[in-house]
């Protein structure tokens, strides 16, 4: 890339003939060694009141390996400047790092072109971007379809859109087992000629359910709808290939995939992105500005108003590289094994009810459950998590930003344990033992 | 302080059977308070006769601390005058914000002193306060009428 007389933005890489996920770096998979992986995450050495920290809240935010933190540090200490508009050496380096991160991410998710990768501040912003830009062509009576298992980030932007446009928000129900109820949807005619947008989570952050995205995308496309996927919980734990998925727009977030906070990604089919209006206005997203009006940059820059999360992109690129070197398939396999082990342990405890699939079929690494003491009195998740925390175990308590889903299951809240590439069987043993203690503690005192 | 000591018998007793629970008529004001972090919710009504709090009724879901604290609050304020209830609110709030350094007045706060330990756990202070804040809010609304 050259700055003298070159385009304002460096020419981004054409990836069409690079096989997805085949990073130049990866020659052959290295054996999966959880202890070696843990050594990359200094925070896991922390202790809580003398006992080791057990971090079972990765679905909320994952921990960061040293290489990611060092990539961010190196960028700030040695290459920092603004991108695209700074015409000097550091500006060129920063731009190259930022656009290089885009190319790396594109490769990681199997995008055809790096221009299909838009950097946002998180998944929520990416989903709001979808709602705002797709919403420009909605009319009263058009329908938007989501599901009852969505994170609030994939509910509220669509509610706001429906309010603005007079469109109708409808949703897939779930079965008692925690799967999308496709039969009911068909019976109800949920998807029909009025459906303009379908937006569904790839993996539920509460139930762990992996949804059949390709099937839903085909159903959506059959009625002419645009298909949006919230892949916030999927990209961290599954090898996701945008070219194969069948969706039109896919959102995910950096901090759940061992990357920094403050950065998210919206992937979109290029032709679709090129047809969408801008989202936020500002610097970087324009072509020509006059007081009478402006023209807009092509994707991805059209959707990146203002100074983007540059160092965060560098960190996220390092994160994608880190995950690729370990191998997404190996991470999926590890997560599956740990989840199976945890489900077994949880089912061995009297008084535990798991929300969502009890078996390992199409299931990711988040397990939410409720607890009751021996006298059938429920033990509230906030009380559970507080007791676990005192024993060094970090879990999440509450509705996990999915209140409608909890309502669907008739519970106000739940406790969620979630796992990642650094989670060990010993940590699951500690969780089960501490839950056993919790049940006994609240039972005994009654 | 160990977490186990937080869960005093008094707290668990109130959690198990919440005093004055349920929504009742008549009432002059109804408020809804939620704690979006953990999902605790309380809907609370007050009825005043002159300067006296003649009833506090509520429907709530949440952790043992929030439920027990609301139950204790209702015990303490029903049948007393408004100024007394608001005074107790201030005292309870001061205790909660005291990081465990404030010696509560047992004569006034009665079962409420069981929550003194909660002040040592910043993440739980909101739980202990939700019912009390709802009460104060409802009083303000009832008196505005
Ligand atoms: C399924 C799902 N969607 C969206 C989000 C939102 O991510 P963020 O808070 O980074 O925008 C999360 C995580 O909180 C999630 O689990």
Coordinates of C-alpha atoms in Angstrom, one line a residue, chain A residues 235-386:
Chain A
X235 CA -18.1 -17.1 16.4
X236 CA -16.2 -17.6 19.7
X237 CA -16.9 -21.4 19.7
X238 CA -17.7 -22.6 16.2
X239 CA -15.9 -22.4 12.9
X240 CA -18.3 -20.0 11.2
X241 CA -18.2 -19.7 7.4
X242 CA -20.1 -16.7 6.1
X243 CA -20.0 -18.0 2.5
X244 CA -21.8 -21.2 3.6
X245 CA -24.1 -19.9 6.3
X246 CA -26.7 -18.5 4.0
X247 CA -27.3 -15.3 6.0
X248 CA -27.2 -11.8 4.6
X249 CA -25.9 -9.9 7.7
X250 CA -24.1 -11.4 10.7
X251 CA -23.2 -9.6 13.9
X252 CA -20.7 -10.6 16.6
X253 CA -18.6 -9.0 19.3
X254 CA -14.8 -9.0 20.0
X255 CA -14.7 -9.4 23.7
X256 CA -16.4 -12.8 23.8
X257 CA -13.8 -14.3 21.4
X258 CA -10.7 -13.5 23.5
X259 CA -10.5 -10.0 21.8
X260 CA -10.7 -6.5 23.3
X261 CA -13.8 -4.7 24.4
X262 CA -14.9 -1.8 22.3
X263 CA -15.0 -3.6 19.0
X264 CA -17.6 -5.7 17.1
X265 CA -18.1 -6.9 13.6
X266 CA -20.9 -6.7 11.1
X267 CA -20.4 -9.0 8.2
X268 CA -22.7 -8.4 5.2
X269 CA -23.0 -9.7 1.6
X270 CA -21.3 -7.0 -0.4
X271 CA -24.1 -6.3 -2.8
X272 CA -26.5 -5.8 0.2
X273 CA -24.1 -3.5 2.1
X274 CA -23.6 -1.5 -1.1
X275 CA -27.4 -1.0 -1.4
X276 CA -27.9 0.0 2.3
X277 CA -28.0 3.7 3.4
X278 CA -25.5 5.0 5.9
X279 CA -26.1 4.5 9.6
X280 CA -24.1 7.2 11.6
X281 CA -22.8 10.3 9.8
X282 CA -19.4 11.8 10.3
X283 CA -15.8 11.6 9.1
X284 CA -14.5 8.5 7.2
X285 CA -17.9 7.5 5.9
X286 CA -18.2 10.2 3.2
X287 CA -17.0 10.7 -0.4
X288 CA -17.8 14.4 -1.0
X289 CA -19.4 16.8 1.5
X290 CA -21.0 20.1 0.5
X291 CA -23.3 22.2 2.5
X292 CA -26.1 21.1 0.1
X293 CA -25.5 17.4 0.7
X294 CA -23.0 14.6 0.7
X295 CA -22.2 11.4 -1.0
X296 CA -21.1 8.3 0.9
X297 CA -18.1 6.0 0.8
X298 CA -18.6 2.5 -0.4
X299 CA -18.8 -0.3 2.2
X300 CA -17.3 -1.0 4.7
X301 CA -16.3 2.6 5.3
X302 CA -19.8 3.9 4.7
X303 CA -20.8 2.4 8.0
X304 CA -17.7 3.5 10.0
X305 CA -18.3 7.1 10.9
X306 CA -15.5 8.8 12.9
X307 CA -12.3 7.4 14.2
X308 CA -12.8 3.7 14.4
X309 CA -11.6 1.3 17.2
X310 CA -8.1 1.0 15.7
X311 CA -6.1 -0.6 18.5
X312 CA -9.1 -2.8 19.2
X313 CA -9.1 -4.0 15.7
X314 CA -5.4 -4.9 16.0
X315 CA -6.2 -6.8 19.2
X316 CA -9.2 -8.6 17.6
X317 CA -7.0 -9.6 14.7
X318 CA -4.5 -11.1 17.1
X319 CA -7.4 -12.9 18.8
X320 CA -8.6 -14.4 15.6
X321 CA -5.1 -15.5 14.8
X322 CA -4.8 -17.0 18.3
X323 CA -8.0 -19.0 17.9
X324 CA -7.0 -20.1 14.4
X325 CA -3.7 -21.4 15.5
X326 CA -5.4 -23.5 18.2
X327 CA -8.0 -24.4 15.7
X328 CA -11.7 -23.6 15.9
X329 CA -12.6 -27.3 15.4
X330 CA -10.5 -28.2 18.4
X331 CA -12.1 -25.4 20.5
X332 CA -15.5 -26.7 19.5
X333 CA -14.6 -30.2 20.5
X334 CA -13.2 -29.1 23.9
X335 CA -16.2 -27.0 24.6
X336 CA -18.5 -29.9 23.8
X337 CA -16.6 -32.2 26.0
X338 CA -16.7 -29.8 29.0
X339 CA -20.3 -29.0 28.4
X340 CA -21.2 -32.7 28.4
X341 CA -19.3 -33.2 31.6
X342 CA -21.0 -30.2 33.2
X343 CA -24.5 -31.4 32.1
X344 CA -23.7 -34.8 33.7
X345 CA -22.6 -33.2 36.9
X346 CA -25.6 -30.9 37.1
X347 CA -28.0 -33.7 36.5
X348 CA -26.4 -35.7 39.4
X349 CA -27.5 -32.9 41.8
X350 CA -31.0 -33.1 43.2
X351 CA -32.8 -29.8 42.8
X352 CA -31.1 -28.7 39.6
X353 CA -33.2 -27.9 36.6
X354 CA -31.4 -27.2 33.4
X355 CA -33.0 -24.7 31.0
X356 CA -32.5 -25.8 27.4
X357 CA -31.2 -28.9 25.8
X358 CA -30.1 -31.6 28.3
X359 CA -28.2 -33.5 25.6
X360 CA -25.2 -32.5 23.6
X361 CA -27.0 -32.3 20.3
X362 CA -26.6 -28.9 18.6
X363 CA -25.6 -27.4 21.9
X364 CA -23.0 -24.8 22.8
X365 CA -21.0 -24.1 26.0
X366 CA -23.5 -22.2 28.1
X367 CA -25.6 -23.9 30.7
X368 CA -28.3 -22.1 32.6
X369 CA -30.2 -23.7 35.5
X370 CA -32.3 -23.1 38.5
X371 CA -31.8 -24.6 42.0
X372 CA -34.2 -25.7 44.7
X373 CA -33.4 -26.7 48.2
X374 CA -34.5 -30.0 49.7
X375 CA -37.7 -28.4 51.0
X376 CA -38.6 -27.4 47.4
X377 CA -38.0 -23.7 48.2
X378 CA -36.2 -22.1 45.2
X379 CA -32.7 -20.8 45.8
X380 CA -32.5 -17.5 44.0
X381 CA -29.6 -17.2 41.4
X382 CA -28.3 -14.1 43.1
X383 CA -27.9 -16.0 46.3
X384 CA -26.3 -18.9 44.4
X385 CA -23.8 -16.7 42.6
X386 CA -22.9 -14.9 45.8

